[in-house]
Amino acid sequence: MIKAIEWLDNRVRILDQTRLPREEVYLELDDEQSLASAIAELKIRGAPAIGVAGAYGIALGALKIESEARGEFLEKLSGVIGMIAATRPTARNLFQAVDRMRQVAEASEDVEQIKAALVAEAVRIHAEEARATRKLSQFGARLIKDEATILTHCNTGPLATTGYGTALGVMIQAKEQGKRIKVLATETRPLLQGARLTTWELQKVDIPVTLITDSAAGYFMRRGEVDCVIVGADRIAANGDTANKIGTYALAVLAKENNVPFYVAAPTTTIDCSLASGDEIPIEERSGEEITHIQGVRIAPEGTAAANPAFDVTPHDYITAIITEKGIIKEPYGEGIRNQESN
Ligand code: MRU
């Protein structure tokens, strides 16, 4: 299994995803600033992986605080937490992890205990995310037929989840069950997570994958060459509306128009019941340079304006089912999501 992130006794090792697939470069980070930059620059990315990285970032920051007085320590820790929380706004998993870390810090009495508890909590968050993705993959694989062609968007495997994968985990599990699946992977402009990372991960597990441009998805659906679409999620609102990589909404509309089932796979740490609908999900706006340039090479004329929302929201009525580690939710989503959150 690819290790996207690892806790190495007071340091964190990450596989730099911006350099894949050309180079497999591991970075060892020992302070919260470099971890926060790694998250913001997408060296580590994908909603569950961002949550795990954020928790480790807080643990690293806590270990570096020298104050021994609890009040002063907690004040400095709050600065660390604020910096980590400001890295990326959309993935719910980051804020789930940050809240857990904050609560653990407040529950312990002396500074040494707090530091140990924060490290232990970050390691626990990592293990729980990994377990959740394995479990949800097992539920999701039930929806996949033998010889299915699955269309997916962005990257949702071990790199994005630090575990088994969400959408890609479902595919890996289906293959492990002996189902002869094939995958159509969208390249996922602008940062090409599909072309660079999904193809790389699927090749490693021997699942046949064909790379297509984002705009070719409708062509293949209309020809009847797609049996289902499976994507991950960055945040799911209480009514089932789902934020995921930009382009997901267009895929969902095309899927509905062409009678292709559209599945979302995510751990429950991605669910945010404090938001009534997807309209309230904060959408990250990234630099226009990610569009005017491809891997550092300018492709648009100097002075071209570019708008770069990193995610979009798919309304729940385009979603056939949401797959989590607690089972499969279908309409009415509000009720199913509430039940999963509370058990
Ligand atoms: O900007 P990214 O690469 O972090 O976006 C990732 C995605 O949109 C994934 O599809 C998502 O996090 C869900 S599954 C890991």
GROMACS .gro file of C-alpha atoms and ligand atoms in nm:
model
  358
    1MET     CA    1   0.000   0.000   0.000
    2ILE     CA    2   0.129   0.348  -0.092
    3LYS     CA    3   0.206   0.555   0.221
    4ALA     CA    4   0.094   0.911   0.152
    5ILE     CA    5   0.184   1.020   0.505
    6GLU     CA    6   0.358   0.864   0.803
    7TRP     CA    7   0.429   0.975   1.160
    8LEU     CA    8   0.796   0.913   1.239
    9ASP     CA    9   0.847   1.002   1.601
   10ASN     CA   10   0.833   1.384   1.601
   11ARG     CA   11   0.856   1.415   1.222
   12VAL     CA   12   0.611   1.357   0.939
   13ARG     CA   13   0.704   1.190   0.612
   14ILE     CA   14   0.490   1.265   0.307
   15LEU     CA   15   0.504   1.152  -0.053
   16ASP     CA   16   0.515   1.476  -0.256
   17GLN     CA   17   0.211   1.437  -0.482
   18THR     CA   18   0.298   1.738  -0.697
   19ARG     CA   19   0.596   1.544  -0.839
   20LEU     CA   20   0.410   1.225  -0.923
   21PRO     CA   21   0.417   1.030  -1.145
   22ARG     CA   22   0.756   1.145  -1.272
   23GLU     CA   23   0.937   1.119  -0.940
   24GLU     CA   24   0.860   0.949  -0.608
   25VAL     CA   25   1.001   1.201  -0.364
   26TYR     CA   26   0.943   1.176   0.010
   27LEU     CA   27   0.970   1.487   0.228
   28GLU     CA   28   1.040   1.482   0.601
   29LEU     CA   29   0.877   1.774   0.780
   30ASP     CA   30   0.933   1.862   1.143
   31ASP     CA   31   0.740   2.183   1.193
   32GLU     CA   32   0.385   2.300   1.149
   33GLN     CA   33   0.469   2.572   0.894
   34SER     CA   34   0.616   2.331   0.644
   35LEU     CA   35   0.326   2.093   0.690
   36ALA     CA   36   0.075   2.376   0.642
   37SER     CA   37   0.256   2.479   0.321
   38ALA     CA   38   0.258   2.117   0.200
   39ILE     CA   39  -0.122   2.105   0.243
   40ALA     CA   40  -0.179   2.444   0.074
   41GLU     CA   41   0.050   2.349  -0.218
   42LEU     CA   42  -0.123   2.009  -0.264
   43LYS     CA   43   0.189   1.806  -0.183
   44ILE     CA   44  -0.054   1.619   0.036
   45ARG     CA   45  -0.416   1.642  -0.075
   46GLY     CA   46  -0.756   1.471  -0.086
   47ALA     CA   47  -1.008   1.534   0.192
   48PRO     CA   48  -0.923   1.248   0.434
   49ALA     CA   49  -0.548   1.294   0.380
   50ILE     CA   50  -0.579   1.669   0.448
   51GLY     CA   51  -0.750   1.588   0.780
   52VAL     CA   52  -0.475   1.346   0.882
   53ALA     CA   53  -0.201   1.588   0.774
   54GLY     CA   54  -0.369   1.871   0.965
   55ALA     CA   55  -0.379   1.663   1.284
   56TYR     CA   56  -0.009   1.574   1.247
   57GLY     CA   57   0.069   1.941   1.179
   58ILE     CA   58  -0.095   2.039   1.509
   59ALA     CA   59   0.097   1.765   1.691
   60LEU     CA   60   0.426   1.888   1.538
   61GLY     CA   61   0.346   2.246   1.637
   62ALA     CA   62   0.257   2.141   1.993
   63LEU     CA   63   0.586   1.953   2.037
   64LYS     CA   64   0.776   2.268   1.946
   65ILE     CA   65   0.602   2.497   2.199
   66GLU     CA   66   0.839   2.565   2.486
   67SER     CA   67   0.601   2.719   2.744
   68GLU     CA   68   0.538   2.503   3.046
   69ALA     CA   69   0.244   2.702   3.181
   70ARG     CA   70  -0.082   2.545   3.055
   71GLY     CA   71  -0.257   2.876   2.973
   72GLU     CA   72   0.037   3.011   2.773
   73PHE     CA   73   0.083   2.676   2.598
   74LEU     CA   74  -0.284   2.663   2.494
   75GLU     CA   75  -0.266   3.018   2.364
   76LYS     CA   76   0.032   2.930   2.142
   77LEU     CA   77  -0.137   2.608   2.036
   78SER     CA   78  -0.439   2.806   1.928
   79GLY     CA   79  -0.211   2.996   1.684
   80VAL     CA   80  -0.086   2.663   1.542
   81ILE     CA   81  -0.443   2.535   1.505
   82GLY     CA   82  -0.549   2.858   1.332
   83MET     CA   83  -0.265   2.827   1.082
   84ILE     CA   84  -0.347   2.465   0.998
   85ALA     CA   85  -0.720   2.539   0.969
   86ALA     CA   86  -0.647   2.821   0.722
   87THR     CA   87  -0.473   2.594   0.468
   88ARG     CA   88  -0.773   2.472   0.268
   89PRO     CA   89  -1.137   2.567   0.333
   90THR     CA   90  -1.351   2.300   0.166
   91ALA     CA   91  -1.251   1.955   0.299
   92ARG     CA   92  -1.466   1.886   0.604
   93ASN     CA   93  -1.217   1.626   0.730
   94LEU     CA   94  -0.965   1.900   0.811
   95PHE     CA   95  -1.207   2.078   1.045
   96GLN     CA   96  -1.322   1.750   1.201
   97ALA     CA   97  -0.959   1.668   1.281
   98VAL     CA   98  -0.884   2.021   1.405
   99ASP     CA   99  -1.186   2.010   1.641
  100ARG     CA  100  -1.080   1.675   1.780
  101MET     CA  101  -0.727   1.799   1.842
  102ARG     CA  102  -0.855   2.114   2.013
  103GLN     CA  103  -1.082   1.912   2.242
  104VAL     CA  104  -0.801   1.673   2.337
  105ALA     CA  105  -0.573   1.966   2.425
  106GLU     CA  106  -0.837   2.124   2.646
  107ALA     CA  107  -0.908   1.796   2.829
  108SER     CA  108  -0.557   1.735   2.964
  109GLU     CA  109  -0.407   1.903   3.268
  110ASP     CA  110  -0.036   1.960   3.222
  111VAL     CA  111   0.163   2.049   2.914
  112GLU     CA  112   0.356   1.722   2.880
  113GLN     CA  113   0.028   1.529   2.900
  114ILE     CA  114  -0.129   1.754   2.638
  115LYS     CA  115   0.163   1.698   2.397
  116ALA     CA  116   0.144   1.319   2.437
  117ALA     CA  117  -0.234   1.323   2.402
  118LEU     CA  118  -0.215   1.530   2.081
  119VAL     CA  119   0.033   1.291   1.919
  120ALA     CA  120  -0.182   0.993   2.021
  121GLU     CA  121  -0.497   1.160   1.886
  122ALA     CA  122  -0.335   1.239   1.549
  123VAL     CA  123  -0.221   0.877   1.515
  124ARG     CA  124  -0.576   0.766   1.608
  125ILE     CA  125  -0.734   0.997   1.348
  126HIS     CA  126  -0.502   0.847   1.085
  127ALA     CA  127  -0.589   0.488   1.180
  128GLU     CA  128  -0.962   0.565   1.190
  129GLU     CA  129  -0.963   0.728   0.843
  130ALA     CA  130  -0.776   0.429   0.702
  131ARG     CA  131  -1.022   0.184   0.861
  132ALA     CA  132  -1.323   0.384   0.745
  133THR     CA  133  -1.210   0.382   0.382
  134ARG     CA  134  -1.159   0.005   0.388
  135LYS     CA  135  -1.507  -0.046   0.529
  136LEU     CA  136  -1.680   0.192   0.288
  137SER     CA  137  -1.502   0.025  -0.002
  138GLN     CA  138  -1.659  -0.305   0.102
  139PHE     CA  139  -2.007  -0.151   0.104
  140GLY     CA  140  -1.945   0.026  -0.225
  141ALA     CA  141  -1.816  -0.283  -0.406
  142ARG     CA  142  -2.164  -0.437  -0.367
  143LEU     CA  143  -2.290  -0.178  -0.615
  144ILE     CA  144  -2.037  -0.274  -0.883
  145LYS     CA  145  -2.126  -0.538  -1.142
  146ASP     CA  146  -1.879  -0.776  -1.302
  147GLU     CA  147  -1.729  -0.626  -1.621
  148ALA     CA  148  -1.845  -0.275  -1.527
  149THR     CA  149  -1.683   0.031  -1.681
  150ILE     CA  150  -1.658   0.296  -1.409
  151LEU     CA  151  -1.596   0.662  -1.476
  152THR     CA  152  -1.417   0.855  -1.202
  153HIS     CA  153  -1.293   1.210  -1.148
  154CYS     CA  154  -0.995   1.352  -0.961
  155ASN     CA  155  -0.798   1.121  -0.731
  156THR     CA  156  -0.949   0.924  -0.445
  157GLY     CA  157  -0.710   0.637  -0.368
  158PRO     CA  158  -0.449   0.576  -0.098
  159LEU     CA  159  -0.276   0.905  -0.186
  160ALA     CA  160  -0.590   1.108  -0.116
  161THR     CA  161  -0.709   0.914   0.186
  162THR     CA  162  -0.398   0.770   0.358
  163GLY     CA  163  -0.597   0.448   0.359
  164TYR     CA  164  -0.762   0.230   0.101
  165GLY     CA  165  -0.941   0.497  -0.096
  166THR     CA  166  -1.295   0.629  -0.134
  167ALA     CA  167  -1.417   0.596  -0.496
  168LEU     CA  168  -1.092   0.427  -0.590
  169GLY     CA  169  -1.114   0.206  -0.281
  170VAL     CA  170  -1.450   0.078  -0.408
  171MET     CA  171  -1.282  -0.013  -0.738
  172ILE     CA  172  -0.989  -0.185  -0.566
  173GLN     CA  173  -1.231  -0.384  -0.350
  174ALA     CA  174  -1.443  -0.482  -0.652
  175LYS     CA  175  -1.129  -0.608  -0.825
  176GLU     CA  176  -1.026  -0.802  -0.510
  177GLN     CA  177  -1.368  -0.968  -0.522
  178GLY     CA  178  -1.284  -1.093  -0.872
  179LYS     CA  179  -1.493  -0.840  -1.066
  180ARG     CA  180  -1.334  -0.759  -1.402
  181ILE     CA  181  -1.379  -0.383  -1.397
  182LYS     CA  182  -1.237  -0.114  -1.625
  183VAL     CA  183  -1.196   0.253  -1.539
  184LEU     CA  184  -1.229   0.571  -1.742
  185ALA     CA  185  -1.032   0.838  -1.553
  186THR     CA  186  -1.085   1.206  -1.634
  187GLU     CA  187  -0.762   1.403  -1.646
  188THR     CA  188  -0.910   1.656  -1.395
  189ARG     CA  189  -0.800   2.002  -1.502
  190PRO     CA  190  -0.634   2.217  -1.389
  191LEU     CA  191  -0.394   2.020  -1.168
  192LEU     CA  192  -0.441   1.683  -1.339
  193GLN     CA  193  -0.497   1.466  -1.032
  194GLY     CA  194  -0.671   1.212  -1.259
  195ALA     CA  195  -0.402   1.202  -1.528
  196ARG     CA  196  -0.111   1.203  -1.285
  197LEU     CA  197  -0.233   1.020  -0.975
  198THR     CA  198  -0.540   0.805  -1.051
  199THR     CA  199  -0.376   0.637  -1.350
  200TRP     CA  200  -0.061   0.581  -1.140
  201GLU     CA  201  -0.254   0.424  -0.853
  202LEU     CA  202  -0.472   0.207  -1.078
  203GLN     CA  203  -0.170   0.079  -1.268
  204LYS     CA  204  -0.012  -0.023  -0.938
  205VAL     CA  205  -0.313  -0.243  -0.857
  206ASP     CA  206  -0.354  -0.375  -1.211
  207ILE     CA  207  -0.693  -0.223  -1.286
  208PRO     CA  208  -0.721  -0.135  -1.657
  209VAL     CA  209  -0.753   0.241  -1.690
  210THR     CA  210  -0.814   0.466  -1.989
  211LEU     CA  211  -0.743   0.836  -1.951
  212ILE     CA  212  -0.994   1.079  -2.107
  213THR     CA  213  -1.021   1.457  -2.115
  214ASP     CA  214  -1.276   1.604  -1.876
  215SER     CA  215  -1.490   1.715  -2.168
  216ALA     CA  216  -1.507   1.363  -2.321
  217ALA     CA  217  -1.719   1.221  -2.037
  218GLY     CA  218  -2.053   1.299  -2.207
  219TYR     CA  219  -1.935   1.135  -2.529
  220PHE     CA  220  -1.868   0.805  -2.353
  221MET     CA  221  -2.189   0.818  -2.146
  222ARG     CA  222  -2.409   0.883  -2.450
  223ARG     CA  223  -2.251   0.590  -2.631
  224GLY     CA  224  -2.353   0.363  -2.342
  225GLU     CA  225  -1.991   0.296  -2.251
  226VAL     CA  226  -2.016   0.394  -1.883
  227ASP     CA  227  -2.196   0.168  -1.632
  228CYS     CA  228  -2.161   0.402  -1.335
  229VAL     CA  229  -1.977   0.710  -1.211
  230ILE     CA  230  -1.808   0.700  -0.869
  231VAL     CA  231  -1.646   1.003  -0.713
  232GLY     CA  232  -1.526   1.103  -0.367
  233ALA     CA  233  -1.635   1.407  -0.168
  234ASP     CA  234  -1.479   1.697   0.017
  235ARG     CA  235  -1.787   1.797   0.214
  236ILE     CA  236  -2.140   1.659   0.230
  237ALA     CA  237  -2.413   1.885   0.369
  238ALA     CA  238  -2.703   1.762   0.585
  239ASN     CA  239  -2.931   1.723   0.281
  240GLY     CA  240  -2.677   1.517   0.080
  241ASP     CA  241  -2.553   1.798  -0.146
  242THR     CA  242  -2.188   1.719  -0.209
  243ALA     CA  243  -1.881   1.932  -0.280
  244ASN     CA  244  -1.611   1.758  -0.481
  245LYS     CA  245  -1.344   1.850  -0.735
  246ILE     CA  246  -1.454   2.108  -0.993
  247GLY     CA  247  -1.625   1.929  -1.281
  248THR     CA  248  -1.811   1.679  -1.061
  249TYR     CA  249  -2.143   1.863  -1.096
  250ALA     CA  250  -2.119   1.852  -1.477
  251LEU     CA  251  -2.053   1.476  -1.459
  252ALA     CA  252  -2.356   1.425  -1.235
  253VAL     CA  253  -2.584   1.616  -1.474
  254LEU     CA  254  -2.452   1.413  -1.768
  255ALA     CA  255  -2.499   1.091  -1.571
  256LYS     CA  256  -2.864   1.174  -1.492
  257GLU     CA  257  -2.933   1.270  -1.854
  258ASN     CA  258  -2.787   0.939  -1.972
  259ASN     CA  259  -2.939   0.716  -1.697
  260VAL     CA  260  -2.600   0.631  -1.552
  261PRO     CA  261  -2.591   0.574  -1.171
  262PHE     CA  262  -2.386   0.839  -0.992
  263TYR     CA  263  -2.227   0.731  -0.662
  264VAL     CA  264  -2.041   0.935  -0.399
  265ALA     CA  265  -1.803   0.750  -0.166
  266ALA     CA  266  -1.675   0.920   0.151
  267PRO     CA  267  -1.608   0.850   0.518
  268THR     CA  268  -1.854   1.007   0.765
  269THR     CA  269  -1.579   1.254   0.864
  270THR     CA  270  -1.666   1.430   0.534
  271ILE     CA  271  -2.027   1.489   0.643
  272ASP     CA  272  -2.109   1.832   0.784
  273CYS     CA  273  -2.457   1.837   0.936
  274SER     CA  274  -2.409   2.197   1.050
  275LEU     CA  275  -2.473   2.301   0.689
  276ALA     CA  276  -2.833   2.261   0.573
  277SER     CA  277  -2.743   2.250   0.204
  278GLY     CA  278  -2.453   2.263  -0.038
  279ASP     CA  279  -2.508   2.637  -0.089
  280GLU     CA  280  -2.336   2.689   0.247
  281ILE     CA  281  -2.023   2.487   0.165
  282PRO     CA  282  -1.715   2.713   0.141
  283ILE     CA  283  -1.557   2.672  -0.200
  284GLU     CA  284  -1.182   2.718  -0.231
  285GLU     CA  285  -1.073   2.966  -0.497
  286ARG     CA  286  -0.717   2.894  -0.610
  287SER     CA  287  -0.470   3.096  -0.810
  288GLY     CA  288  -0.555   3.165  -1.175
  289GLU     CA  289  -0.199   3.065  -1.257
  290GLU     CA  290  -0.302   2.702  -1.216
  291ILE     CA  291  -0.511   2.754  -1.533
  292THR     CA  292  -0.295   2.992  -1.734
  293HIS     CA  293   0.002   2.758  -1.682
  294ILE     CA  294   0.047   2.381  -1.700
  295GLN     CA  295   0.324   2.257  -1.475
  296GLY     CA  296   0.499   2.592  -1.485
  297VAL     CA  297   0.462   2.646  -1.863
  298ARG     CA  298   0.244   2.941  -1.968
  299ILE     CA  299  -0.034   2.835  -2.208
  300ALA     CA  300  -0.251   3.151  -2.210
  301PRO     CA  301  -0.137   3.496  -2.325
  302GLU     CA  302   0.009   3.730  -2.061
  303GLY     CA  303  -0.269   3.925  -1.890
  304THR     CA  304  -0.541   3.658  -1.938
  305ALA     CA  305  -0.788   3.662  -1.648
  306ALA     CA  306  -0.866   3.318  -1.503
  307ALA     CA  307  -1.121   3.204  -1.243
  308ASN     CA  308  -1.028   2.889  -1.057
  309PRO     CA  309  -1.285   2.745  -0.812
  310ALA     CA  310  -1.132   2.417  -0.693
  311PHE     CA  311  -1.464   2.248  -0.611
  312ASP     CA  312  -1.829   2.253  -0.711
  313VAL     CA  313  -2.147   2.130  -0.545
  314THR     CA  314  -2.361   1.848  -0.682
  315PRO     CA  315  -2.721   1.876  -0.556
  316HIS     CA  316  -2.838   1.557  -0.385
  317ASP     CA  317  -3.104   1.479  -0.645
  318TYR     CA  318  -2.829   1.395  -0.894
  319ILE     CA  319  -2.676   1.140  -0.655
  320THR     CA  320  -2.793   0.776  -0.675
  321ALA     CA  321  -2.630   0.679  -0.343
  322ILE     CA  322  -2.376   0.798  -0.089
  323ILE     CA  323  -2.145   0.524   0.038
  324THR     CA  324  -1.984   0.560   0.382
  325GLU     CA  325  -1.820   0.321   0.628
  326LYS     CA  326  -2.161   0.287   0.795
  327GLY     CA  327  -2.347   0.176   0.485
  328ILE     CA  328  -2.521   0.302   0.174
  329ILE     CA  329  -2.751   0.605   0.196
  330LYS     CA  330  -3.018   0.680  -0.064
  331GLU     CA  331  -3.298   0.937  -0.081
  332PRO     CA  332  -3.424   1.075   0.150
  333TYR     CA  333  -3.067   1.179   0.228
  334GLY     CA  334  -3.150   1.406   0.522
  335GLU     CA  335  -3.273   1.113   0.729
  336GLY     CA  336  -3.001   0.867   0.622
  337ILE     CA  337  -2.725   1.119   0.690
  338ARG     CA  338  -2.863   1.211   1.033
  339ASN     CA  339  -2.882   0.841   1.126
  340GLN     CA  340  -2.523   0.779   1.024
  341GLU     CA  341  -2.397   1.084   1.209
  342SER     CA  342  -2.560   0.975   1.530
  343ASN     CA  343  -2.455   0.607   1.537
  344MRU     O1  344  -0.785   1.954  -0.454
  344MRU     P1  345  -0.773   1.811  -0.413
  344MRU     O2  346  -0.678   1.734  -0.498
  344MRU     O3  347  -0.744   1.796  -0.265
  344MRU     O4  348  -0.919   1.754  -0.437
  344MRU     C1  349  -0.947   1.620  -0.403
  344MRU     C2  350  -1.081   1.577  -0.440
  344MRU     O5  351  -1.164   1.653  -0.486
  344MRU     C3  352  -1.118   1.437  -0.411
  344MRU     O6  353  -1.208   1.391  -0.504
  344MRU     C4  354  -1.178   1.437  -0.273
  344MRU     O7  355  -1.094   1.483  -0.174
  344MRU     C5  356  -1.251   1.320  -0.234
  344MRU     S1  357  -1.179   1.165  -0.199
  344MRU     C6  358  -1.039   1.165  -0.133
   0.00000   0.00000   0.00000
